[in-house]
Amino acid sequence: MAINTSGFGSYDIRGIYPESVNQELAYRVGRVFPELFSAKKVAIGHDIRLTGPTLSDALSRGLTEAGCDVYDIGQCGTEMIYFATGHKFFDGGIMVTASHNPKEYNGMKFVKRGVKPVSPKTGLLDIKAAIEDESRDWFFRKATGDVYKIDVMHDYIRCLLSYVDVKNFKPLKIVINTGNGSAGPIINELEKFLPFEIVKLHNNSNGFFPNGVPNPLLQDSRAETAKAVVDTGAACGIAFDGDFDRCFMFDEKGNFIEGCYMVGFLAEAFLKKNKGAKIVCEPRALWNTLDIVAENGGTPIICRSGHSYMKDAMRAENAIYGGEMASHHYFRDFYYCDSGMIPWLLILELLSQTDKTLSQVMGDRISKFPVSGEINTKVDSADTVKKIMAKIEDIYAKNGKVSKIDGLSVDFEDWRFNLRGSQTEPYIRLNVESRGDKALMETKRDELLSVIRG
C-alpha cells in the first residue's frame, strides 16, 4: 500500500487527516521507530484532537509489533511527553499532535533517548524513507512488546513547581484561557498549590474546539482573553495553544504582549541569577532580546526558529534559556525542551516581587523596540514564496545587512525586518521592528506588505 508522506516537515509530521496523516502512517512510524533509534521503551501521548486516540492506537500497535514496550500517558500536552521520556529514562517519545493547526489536522512530534529532538538531520528523513519502503514486509506481525498505561501527572506538577518558590507569590487574580485544549487538567492541578484566584475560560477539553482552534498568535483569538482581564480586574491573562507547549501573556489592560518581549523578560530573569550565561534567540524579532542580554552580561546565540533547531542549539551551547517570538520557551533544566507552563509561573513569580503592573514592567521595552507582530499573508505555493522573497531581497538588500539564518532578515540602522515562509501552513510571515520609532516601524510594515501582497 502506497503511503502519503507529504506531512513530513522541517521538525515534525503535520497534515490533514486522513489524506496525509492516518492510521497507516502512524502504524508504519511505530514499526520503524524502534529500529532507527534502538528503542525498547517509548512514551506516547496525544492532545485533545478527536483523531488522537485512533492514531495513538495505530502508533502503539506498530511499536509493539516491532518489539517495543509502549508507555501510554494518554491525553496530555507535548511537554508531558518530553517530561515522561526524560524522567523515566525512556528511549524515545512520540506526541500525536498538530499543535495550533486547524482541527482537521493531526501529526506527530518525536524525541529520542535523552529527550533529544528528531529533526531532518537527526532521523526525521530516515523515518520518512523507512515508511516509504515497500520492500518491507508490512504485514509481518511480531507482537512482542507490551503496552502500559502510566500516569505522570504528580511528578510533572512537582517538576513545574520546582522552578518557582510558591512563598514568593502574591494572591493575584489571573485569567487563564485554555481554549478547550489539553491545558485544562494541568491548570486544575496547579491551582491546588497556588494562591491565585483563577478566572478560567474554556477550561474543559473538547476536541470539537467549539470556540475555535486555540492559537493566540492570531488576532481573532485574543479578544475574549483580553476582555476577561479588563472585566474582572485581573493582574494579567494567560492563553494556551492546543497542546500547551506555548503560553501567551496579556497585561492588566488586556494588551497582548508579543512573544519577543517575553523572551527578553525571561532572559533577564535567568541572567540575573546566572551571570555570563548563554541565551538562544531567533531572528524574527530580536533587537529587544539582544539589548537585554548585552545589558545583563550574557551571550546571545542566534538560531533558526523551530523546536528541533532551538533544542540542538541549546544543547550545543549549553544555554540556560532560549526563546522564540512564537512563544516557545526552552529551559536547560527541562531537558533543553520547550514548556508552556514554566514561563507563566516564572513571570508571575517576578510580578509578585515588584509593585509594578505587568504593563509598567513591559512598557519601557515595548517603547524602546516597537514591533509589528507576525503578519501572515496566504500564498498558493512554495514557488510563490520564493518569488516574493526574491522580489523583497532585490528591493531592500542593497542598503541593508542581510542574514539568511531563517528566511530573509535585513537590518538597517533604525529598523529591520524578517520574512519567511511557514514550515507548516501556506503563509509567508513578516516581522518588522525599529529602534524607538513606532511610526517608522508602521511605515516600513505597510511598505513591505504592499510589495508582498501587490
Tab-separated table of C-alpha atoms in Angstrom:
chain	number	residue	atom	x	y	z
A	1	MET	CA	0.000	0.000	0.000
A	2	ALA	CA	1.446	3.402	-1.000
A	3	ILE	CA	1.857	5.843	1.845
A	4	ASN	CA	1.464	9.630	1.743
A	5	THR	CA	4.469	11.344	3.355
A	6	SER	CA	3.622	14.920	2.350
A	7	GLY	CA	3.116	15.778	6.027
A	8	PHE	CA	6.815	15.484	6.837
A	9	GLY	CA	8.131	18.968	7.578
A	10	SER	CA	11.218	20.617	8.981
A	11	TYR	CA	10.719	19.336	12.512
A	12	ASP	CA	7.658	17.102	12.728
A	13	ILE	CA	4.851	15.417	10.807
A	14	ARG	CA	1.739	17.511	10.295
A	15	GLY	CA	-1.083	17.181	7.795
A	16	ILE	CA	-4.795	16.860	7.154
A	17	TYR	CA	-6.480	13.713	8.455
A	18	PRO	CA	-6.918	11.254	6.795
A	19	GLU	CA	-5.349	12.356	3.498
A	20	SER	CA	-1.774	12.757	4.719
A	21	VAL	CA	-1.929	11.702	8.371
A	22	ASN	CA	-3.795	8.493	9.102
A	23	GLN	CA	-3.629	5.156	10.902
A	24	GLU	CA	-1.452	3.519	8.244
A	25	LEU	CA	1.151	6.256	8.539
A	26	ALA	CA	1.068	6.115	12.353
A	27	TYR	CA	1.387	2.336	12.301
A	28	ARG	CA	4.394	2.428	9.991
A	29	VAL	CA	6.074	5.102	12.099
A	30	GLY	CA	5.657	2.796	15.066
A	31	ARG	CA	7.102	-0.141	13.161
A	32	VAL	CA	10.299	1.685	12.137
A	33	PHE	CA	10.955	3.957	15.145
A	34	PRO	CA	12.439	1.237	17.428
A	35	GLU	CA	14.779	0.045	14.676
A	36	LEU	CA	16.002	3.514	13.722
A	37	PHE	CA	16.597	4.706	17.288
A	38	SER	CA	17.422	1.447	19.084
A	39	ALA	CA	14.345	1.972	21.239
A	40	LYS	CA	12.967	-0.622	23.619
A	41	LYS	CA	10.774	1.690	25.703
A	42	VAL	CA	8.829	4.591	24.168
A	43	ALA	CA	6.395	7.082	25.714
A	44	ILE	CA	3.380	8.114	23.660
A	45	GLY	CA	0.510	10.528	24.186
A	46	HIS	CA	-1.963	12.667	22.265
A	47	ASP	CA	-3.589	16.069	22.522
A	48	ILE	CA	-7.313	16.805	22.526
A	49	ARG	CA	-7.939	16.331	18.783
A	50	LEU	CA	-10.653	13.789	18.054
A	51	THR	CA	-8.367	11.672	15.874
A	52	GLY	CA	-5.676	11.486	18.567
A	53	PRO	CA	-6.764	8.232	20.272
A	54	THR	CA	-7.153	6.380	16.947
A	55	LEU	CA	-3.725	7.485	15.722
A	56	SER	CA	-2.175	6.666	19.099
A	57	ASP	CA	-3.628	3.161	18.959
A	58	ALA	CA	-2.174	2.594	15.476
A	59	LEU	CA	1.173	4.003	16.580
A	60	SER	CA	1.156	1.780	19.657
A	61	ARG	CA	0.364	-1.283	17.549
A	62	GLY	CA	3.291	-0.540	15.259
A	63	LEU	CA	5.675	-0.041	18.177
A	64	THR	CA	4.694	-3.256	19.935
A	65	GLU	CA	4.857	-5.281	16.709
A	66	ALA	CA	8.403	-4.004	16.330
A	67	GLY	CA	9.226	-5.427	19.743
A	68	CYS	CA	8.995	-2.196	21.708
A	69	ASP	CA	7.238	-1.583	25.031
A	70	VAL	CA	4.848	1.367	24.955
A	71	TYR	CA	4.208	3.674	27.913
A	72	ASP	CA	0.982	5.482	27.105
A	73	ILE	CA	0.280	8.621	29.160
A	74	GLY	CA	-2.981	9.315	27.296
A	75	GLN	CA	-4.285	12.838	26.701
A	76	CYS	CA	-1.548	15.315	27.516
A	77	GLY	CA	0.467	18.284	26.347
A	78	THR	CA	3.572	17.894	24.208
A	79	GLU	CA	5.889	18.843	27.067
A	80	MET	CA	4.496	15.973	29.150
A	81	ILE	CA	5.938	13.545	26.583
A	82	TYR	CA	9.283	15.320	26.938
A	83	PHE	CA	8.995	15.054	30.708
A	84	ALA	CA	7.945	11.389	30.689
A	85	THR	CA	10.776	10.443	28.319
A	86	GLY	CA	13.413	12.168	30.439
A	87	HIS	CA	12.022	11.427	33.883
A	88	LYS	CA	11.510	7.734	33.192
A	89	PHE	CA	14.692	7.357	31.089
A	90	PHE	CA	12.751	6.024	28.110
A	91	ASP	CA	14.433	5.505	24.734
A	92	GLY	CA	12.102	7.894	22.965
A	93	GLY	CA	8.812	9.733	22.975
A	94	ILE	CA	6.142	10.384	20.346
A	95	MET	CA	3.429	13.007	20.729
A	96	VAL	CA	0.377	12.842	18.471
A	97	THR	CA	-0.484	16.494	17.857
A	98	ALA	CA	-0.867	19.176	15.218
A	99	SER	CA	-0.211	21.949	17.751
A	100	HIS	CA	-2.085	25.100	16.651
A	101	ASN	CA	-3.142	23.938	13.188
A	102	PRO	CA	-6.861	23.832	12.256
A	103	LYS	CA	-8.867	20.954	13.693
A	104	GLU	CA	-8.780	18.809	10.539
A	105	TYR	CA	-5.004	18.417	11.031
A	106	ASN	CA	-3.028	15.988	13.126
A	107	GLY	CA	0.578	14.851	13.252
A	108	MET	CA	3.494	13.668	15.378
A	109	LYS	CA	6.484	15.133	17.198
A	110	PHE	CA	9.438	12.951	18.149
A	111	VAL	CA	12.250	12.796	20.656
A	112	LYS	CA	14.800	10.060	21.069
A	113	ARG	CA	16.865	8.879	24.040
A	114	GLY	CA	17.907	11.755	26.291
A	115	VAL	CA	14.900	13.773	25.047
A	116	LYS	CA	16.929	14.805	22.005
A	117	PRO	CA	14.847	16.159	19.127
A	118	VAL	CA	14.388	14.254	15.904
A	119	SER	CA	14.967	16.672	13.017
A	120	PRO	CA	15.759	16.126	9.326
A	121	LYS	CA	19.437	15.888	10.254
A	122	THR	CA	18.892	13.547	13.190
A	123	GLY	CA	16.416	10.980	11.921
A	124	LEU	CA	13.199	12.532	10.603
A	125	LEU	CA	14.151	11.879	6.975
A	126	ASP	CA	15.181	8.355	7.961
A	127	ILE	CA	11.669	7.774	9.309
A	128	LYS	CA	10.222	9.114	6.051
A	129	ALA	CA	12.423	6.886	3.888
A	130	ALA	CA	11.734	3.814	6.014
A	131	ILE	CA	7.955	4.116	5.914
A	132	GLU	CA	8.069	4.670	2.143
A	133	ASP	CA	9.994	1.419	1.672
A	134	GLU	CA	7.522	-1.005	0.108
A	135	SER	CA	10.106	-3.787	0.107
A	136	ARG	CA	9.490	-4.163	3.839
A	137	ASP	CA	7.059	-6.824	4.936
A	138	TRP	CA	4.457	-4.520	6.472
A	139	PHE	CA	2.167	-7.476	7.098
A	140	PHE	CA	4.601	-9.318	9.351
A	141	ARG	CA	3.340	-9.309	12.946
A	142	LYS	CA	5.995	-9.790	15.614
A	143	ALA	CA	3.853	-8.551	18.539
A	144	THR	CA	6.387	-8.940	21.328
A	145	GLY	CA	6.008	-5.565	23.037
A	146	ASP	CA	3.634	-4.640	25.848
A	147	VAL	CA	1.520	-1.540	26.447
A	148	TYR	CA	1.479	0.131	29.850
A	149	LYS	CA	-0.901	2.930	30.793
A	150	ILE	CA	1.024	5.268	33.087
A	151	ASP	CA	0.221	8.484	34.956
A	152	VAL	CA	2.994	11.085	35.208
A	153	MET	CA	0.794	13.957	36.400
A	154	HIS	CA	2.004	14.064	40.015
A	155	ASP	CA	5.693	14.045	39.105
A	156	TYR	CA	5.139	16.516	36.268
A	157	ILE	CA	3.347	19.019	38.529
A	158	ARG	CA	6.114	18.690	41.099
A	159	CYS	CA	8.655	19.407	38.353
A	160	LEU	CA	6.809	22.565	37.264
A	161	LEU	CA	6.611	23.890	40.803
A	162	SER	CA	10.342	23.332	41.312
A	163	TYR	CA	11.011	26.331	39.034
A	164	VAL	CA	9.421	28.768	41.469
A	165	ASP	CA	9.110	29.370	45.187
A	166	VAL	CA	5.392	29.401	45.906
A	167	LYS	CA	6.044	31.506	49.025
A	168	ASN	CA	7.055	34.357	46.693
A	169	PHE	CA	3.632	34.552	45.063
A	170	LYS	CA	1.121	37.269	45.869
A	171	PRO	CA	-2.577	36.292	45.906
A	172	LEU	CA	-3.203	37.705	42.428
A	173	LYS	CA	-6.311	37.384	40.311
A	174	ILE	CA	-5.440	35.990	36.884
A	175	VAL	CA	-7.359	34.940	33.777
A	176	ILE	CA	-6.402	31.660	32.100
A	177	ASN	CA	-7.873	30.668	28.737
A	178	THR	CA	-7.025	27.082	27.812
A	179	GLY	CA	-9.121	27.274	24.637
A	180	ASN	CA	-10.738	23.846	25.180
A	181	GLY	CA	-7.293	22.330	24.623
A	182	SER	CA	-5.209	19.963	26.703
A	183	ALA	CA	-4.094	22.501	29.335
A	184	GLY	CA	-7.284	22.465	31.431
A	185	PRO	CA	-6.424	19.451	33.626
A	186	ILE	CA	-2.956	20.865	34.315
A	187	ILE	CA	-4.367	24.217	35.427
A	188	ASN	CA	-6.769	22.369	37.738
A	189	GLU	CA	-3.864	20.522	39.352
A	190	LEU	CA	-1.591	23.568	39.656
A	191	GLU	CA	-4.425	25.586	41.178
A	192	LYS	CA	-4.256	23.391	44.291
A	193	PHE	CA	-0.766	24.685	45.085
A	194	LEU	CA	-1.015	28.360	44.060
A	195	PRO	CA	-2.544	31.333	45.918
A	196	PHE	CA	-4.129	32.769	42.781
A	197	GLU	CA	-7.772	33.448	42.092
A	198	ILE	CA	-8.034	31.929	38.621
A	199	VAL	CA	-10.766	33.020	36.222
A	200	LYS	CA	-10.971	30.098	33.827
A	201	LEU	CA	-12.090	30.396	30.213
A	202	HIS	CA	-12.924	27.299	28.113
A	203	ASN	CA	-11.131	25.108	30.639
A	204	ASN	CA	-12.930	21.925	29.597
A	205	SER	CA	-11.049	19.920	26.993
A	206	ASN	CA	-13.094	19.495	23.826
A	207	GLY	CA	-11.709	18.172	20.556
A	208	PHE	CA	-14.538	19.802	18.584
A	209	PHE	CA	-12.967	23.169	19.565
A	210	PRO	CA	-16.374	24.878	19.936
A	211	ASN	CA	-14.683	28.234	20.457
A	212	GLY	CA	-12.195	27.845	17.619
A	213	VAL	CA	-8.822	26.140	17.498
A	214	PRO	CA	-6.692	27.756	20.218
A	215	ASN	CA	-3.927	29.790	18.607
A	216	PRO	CA	-3.439	33.129	20.395
A	217	LEU	CA	-0.924	34.201	17.774
A	218	LEU	CA	-3.986	35.009	15.656
A	219	GLN	CA	-5.568	38.390	16.395
A	220	ASP	CA	-9.105	36.969	16.394
A	221	SER	CA	-8.187	34.508	19.136
A	222	ARG	CA	-7.142	37.190	21.640
A	223	ALA	CA	-10.228	39.319	22.190
A	224	GLU	CA	-12.015	37.096	24.697
A	225	THR	CA	-8.996	36.755	26.987
A	226	ALA	CA	-8.283	40.484	26.814
A	227	LYS	CA	-11.889	41.371	27.651
A	228	ALA	CA	-11.983	38.970	30.600
A	229	VAL	CA	-8.819	40.509	32.062
A	230	VAL	CA	-10.312	44.006	31.945
A	231	ASP	CA	-13.801	42.962	33.089
A	232	THR	CA	-12.516	41.030	36.109
A	233	GLY	CA	-9.744	43.442	37.094
A	234	ALA	CA	-7.147	40.685	36.786
A	235	ALA	CA	-3.409	41.284	37.099
A	236	CYS	CA	-2.797	39.507	33.801
A	237	GLY	CA	-4.129	36.992	31.340
A	238	ILE	CA	-2.641	33.748	30.070
A	239	ALA	CA	-3.727	31.806	26.987
A	240	PHE	CA	-2.535	28.497	25.569
A	241	ASP	CA	-2.498	26.724	22.243
A	242	GLY	CA	-3.985	23.246	21.886
A	243	ASP	CA	-1.055	21.157	23.117
A	244	PHE	CA	0.085	23.948	25.507
A	245	ASP	CA	3.726	23.960	24.510
A	246	ARG	CA	3.277	27.737	24.213
A	247	CYS	CA	1.717	30.290	26.536
A	248	PHE	CA	0.753	33.857	25.687
A	249	MET	CA	0.519	36.770	28.102
A	250	PHE	CA	-1.808	39.771	28.408
A	251	ASP	CA	-1.180	42.699	30.742
A	252	GLU	CA	-3.749	44.089	33.201
A	253	LYS	CA	-5.121	46.404	30.489
A	254	GLY	CA	-5.855	43.471	28.208
A	255	ASN	CA	-2.954	44.236	25.889
A	256	PHE	CA	-1.373	41.214	24.201
A	257	ILE	CA	2.352	41.037	24.939
A	258	GLU	CA	4.322	39.986	21.882
A	259	GLY	CA	6.460	36.908	22.436
A	260	CYS	CA	9.737	38.695	21.746
A	261	TYR	CA	9.253	40.841	24.853
A	262	MET	CA	8.603	37.751	26.961
A	263	VAL	CA	11.848	36.233	25.632
A	264	GLY	CA	13.720	39.323	26.803
A	265	PHE	CA	11.932	39.313	30.166
A	266	LEU	CA	12.795	35.685	30.872
A	267	ALA	CA	16.349	36.098	29.555
A	268	GLU	CA	16.884	38.909	32.065
A	269	ALA	CA	15.488	36.783	34.891
A	270	PHE	CA	17.892	33.940	34.142
A	271	LEU	CA	20.912	36.195	33.596
A	272	LYS	CA	20.405	37.916	36.951
A	273	LYS	CA	20.917	34.531	38.622
A	274	ASN	CA	23.429	33.117	36.108
A	275	LYS	CA	25.987	35.720	35.106
A	276	GLY	CA	27.523	35.236	31.672
A	277	ALA	CA	25.094	32.510	30.623
A	278	LYS	CA	24.164	31.903	27.003
A	279	ILE	CA	20.716	32.774	25.682
A	280	VAL	CA	19.392	31.337	22.403
A	281	CYS	CA	17.063	33.536	20.343
A	282	GLU	CA	15.802	33.592	16.751
A	283	PRO	CA	15.919	36.316	14.098
A	284	ARG	CA	12.271	37.195	13.503
A	285	ALA	CA	12.272	39.925	16.201
A	286	LEU	CA	15.412	40.053	18.288
A	287	TRP	CA	16.656	43.591	18.984
A	288	ASN	CA	14.965	43.755	22.388
A	289	THR	CA	16.474	40.423	23.428
A	290	LEU	CA	19.961	41.348	22.193
A	291	ASP	CA	19.773	44.609	24.140
A	292	ILE	CA	18.735	42.892	27.369
A	293	VAL	CA	21.321	40.133	27.033
A	294	ALA	CA	24.065	42.747	26.497
A	295	GLU	CA	22.887	44.810	29.486
A	296	ASN	CA	22.997	41.740	31.724
A	297	GLY	CA	26.340	40.347	30.601
A	298	GLY	CA	25.025	37.332	28.728
A	299	THR	CA	25.993	35.827	25.397
A	300	PRO	CA	23.346	35.711	22.638
A	301	ILE	CA	23.179	32.777	20.237
A	302	ILE	CA	21.029	33.390	17.144
A	303	CYS	CA	19.389	30.262	15.760
A	304	ARG	CA	16.805	29.313	13.159
A	305	SER	CA	13.315	29.055	14.646
A	306	GLY	CA	11.716	25.651	15.103
A	307	HIS	CA	11.809	23.433	18.127
A	308	SER	CA	14.364	20.928	16.846
A	309	TYR	CA	16.784	23.674	15.774
A	310	MET	CA	16.407	25.569	19.033
A	311	LYS	CA	16.948	22.453	21.123
A	312	ASP	CA	20.031	21.470	19.141
A	313	ALA	CA	21.468	24.958	19.666
A	314	MET	CA	20.607	24.895	23.371
A	315	ARG	CA	22.478	21.628	23.810
A	316	ALA	CA	25.442	22.606	21.653
A	317	GLU	CA	25.933	25.860	23.559
A	318	ASN	CA	24.748	24.616	26.973
A	319	ALA	CA	22.459	27.655	27.005
A	320	ILE	CA	20.419	28.188	30.137
A	321	TYR	CA	17.384	29.511	28.299
A	322	GLY	CA	16.116	30.009	24.767
A	323	GLY	CA	13.009	31.642	23.383
A	324	GLU	CA	11.095	32.256	20.178
A	325	MET	CA	8.728	35.116	19.445
A	326	ALA	CA	6.082	32.463	18.691
A	327	SER	CA	6.141	31.877	22.470
A	328	HIS	CA	8.144	28.691	22.614
A	329	HIS	CA	10.409	28.896	25.667
A	330	TYR	CA	13.216	26.382	26.234
A	331	PHE	CA	14.905	25.522	29.525
A	332	ARG	CA	18.197	23.754	30.118
A	333	ASP	CA	16.875	22.100	33.256
A	334	PHE	CA	13.784	20.835	31.413
A	335	TYR	CA	15.832	18.573	29.161
A	336	TYR	CA	16.585	21.594	26.909
A	337	CYS	CA	12.940	21.395	25.851
A	338	ASP	CA	10.105	23.879	25.497
A	339	SER	CA	7.399	24.290	28.103
A	340	GLY	CA	4.252	26.380	28.062
A	341	MET	CA	3.683	26.012	31.804
A	342	ILE	CA	7.048	27.071	33.223
A	343	PRO	CA	7.085	30.587	31.656
A	344	TRP	CA	3.883	31.937	33.188
A	345	LEU	CA	4.840	30.597	36.603
A	346	LEU	CA	8.207	32.377	36.377
A	347	ILE	CA	6.602	35.589	35.141
A	348	LEU	CA	4.036	35.641	37.946
A	349	GLU	CA	6.780	34.993	40.496
A	350	LEU	CA	8.674	38.010	39.130
A	351	LEU	CA	5.486	40.091	39.020
A	352	SER	CA	4.791	39.181	42.642
A	353	GLN	CA	8.152	40.609	43.655
A	354	THR	CA	7.501	44.099	42.268
A	355	ASP	CA	4.970	46.843	42.922
A	356	LYS	CA	4.716	47.496	39.191
A	357	THR	CA	1.935	46.223	36.980
A	358	LEU	CA	2.785	43.997	34.042
A	359	SER	CA	2.134	46.869	31.616
A	360	GLN	CA	4.605	49.024	33.550
A	361	VAL	CA	7.197	46.259	33.620
A	362	MET	CA	6.917	45.728	29.871
A	363	GLY	CA	6.169	49.297	28.776
A	364	ASP	CA	9.761	50.544	28.608
A	365	ARG	CA	10.832	47.621	26.442
A	366	ILE	CA	7.866	47.967	24.100
A	367	SER	CA	8.541	51.666	23.524
A	368	LYS	CA	12.280	51.073	23.130
A	369	PHE	CA	11.815	48.419	20.425
A	370	PRO	CA	8.370	48.614	18.776
A	371	VAL	CA	7.429	45.512	16.758
A	372	SER	CA	4.742	44.751	14.197
A	373	GLY	CA	3.982	41.299	15.496
A	374	GLU	CA	3.914	38.480	12.981
A	375	ILE	CA	1.764	39.314	9.938
A	376	ASN	CA	0.652	36.398	7.767
A	377	THR	CA	-0.116	36.538	4.059
A	378	LYS	CA	-1.662	33.472	2.449
A	379	VAL	CA	0.166	32.093	-0.596
A	380	ASP	CA	-0.772	29.421	-3.123
A	381	SER	CA	2.554	27.602	-3.387
A	382	ALA	CA	6.176	27.348	-2.306
A	383	ASP	CA	7.129	28.909	-5.650
A	384	THR	CA	5.111	31.999	-4.756
A	385	VAL	CA	7.033	32.279	-1.501
A	386	LYS	CA	10.328	32.113	-3.405
A	387	LYS	CA	9.225	34.784	-5.870
A	388	ILE	CA	8.114	37.147	-3.093
A	389	MET	CA	11.329	36.578	-1.143
A	390	ALA	CA	13.447	37.269	-4.217
A	391	LYS	CA	11.497	40.436	-5.005
A	392	ILE	CA	11.868	41.770	-1.440
A	393	GLU	CA	15.568	40.922	-1.370
A	394	ASP	CA	16.121	42.710	-4.662
A	395	ILE	CA	14.482	45.875	-3.316
A	396	TYR	CA	15.923	46.000	0.207
A	397	ALA	CA	19.183	44.056	0.350
A	398	LYS	CA	21.306	46.703	-1.388
A	399	ASN	CA	21.342	49.119	1.541
A	400	GLY	CA	20.952	46.736	4.488
A	401	LYS	CA	22.753	43.945	6.273
A	402	VAL	CA	21.380	40.618	5.036
A	403	SER	CA	21.090	37.398	7.028
A	404	LYS	CA	19.522	34.120	5.896
A	405	ILE	CA	19.688	32.162	9.149
A	406	ASP	CA	15.911	31.839	8.937
A	407	GLY	CA	14.220	33.200	5.840
A	408	LEU	CA	15.384	36.682	4.888
A	409	SER	CA	16.435	39.231	7.515
A	410	VAL	CA	17.587	42.711	6.538
A	411	ASP	CA	18.925	45.119	9.181
A	412	PHE	CA	19.198	48.876	8.762
A	413	GLU	CA	20.407	51.396	11.332
A	414	ASP	CA	16.979	52.202	12.790
A	415	TRP	CA	14.759	49.324	11.649
A	416	ARG	CA	14.857	45.753	10.439
A	417	PHE	CA	12.579	43.038	9.095
A	418	ASN	CA	12.380	39.289	8.732
A	419	LEU	CA	10.395	37.489	6.027
A	420	ARG	CA	9.991	33.733	5.938
A	421	GLY	CA	7.728	31.039	4.591
A	422	SER	CA	5.808	28.951	7.122
A	423	GLN	CA	7.043	25.406	7.589
A	424	THR	CA	3.571	24.104	8.439
A	425	GLU	CA	0.955	26.311	6.733
A	426	PRO	CA	0.509	28.112	3.346
A	427	TYR	CA	1.658	31.508	4.589
A	428	ILE	CA	4.526	33.921	4.231
A	429	ARG	CA	5.254	35.676	7.531
A	430	LEU	CA	6.539	39.213	8.083
A	431	ASN	CA	8.006	40.810	11.209
A	432	VAL	CA	9.218	44.406	11.428
A	433	GLU	CA	10.869	46.233	14.339
A	434	SER	CA	12.540	49.584	14.950
A	435	ARG	CA	14.671	51.392	17.490
A	436	GLY	CA	12.235	53.515	19.454
A	437	ASP	CA	10.274	54.745	16.450
A	438	LYS	CA	6.830	53.182	16.217
A	439	ALA	CA	5.813	55.384	13.274
A	440	LEU	CA	8.847	54.244	11.286
A	441	MET	CA	8.078	50.611	12.070
A	442	GLU	CA	4.481	51.048	10.904
A	443	THR	CA	5.524	52.852	7.727
A	444	LYS	CA	8.003	50.137	6.790
A	445	ARG	CA	5.498	47.433	7.697
A	446	ASP	CA	2.910	48.892	5.342
A	447	GLU	CA	5.521	49.447	2.660
A	448	LEU	CA	6.649	45.805	2.786
A	449	LEU	CA	3.086	44.492	2.839
A	450	SER	CA	2.224	46.479	-0.262
A	451	VAL	CA	5.048	44.703	-2.101
A	452	ILE	CA	4.265	41.277	-0.655
A	453	ARG	CA	0.553	41.499	-1.437
A	454	GLY	CA	0.834	43.610	-4.576
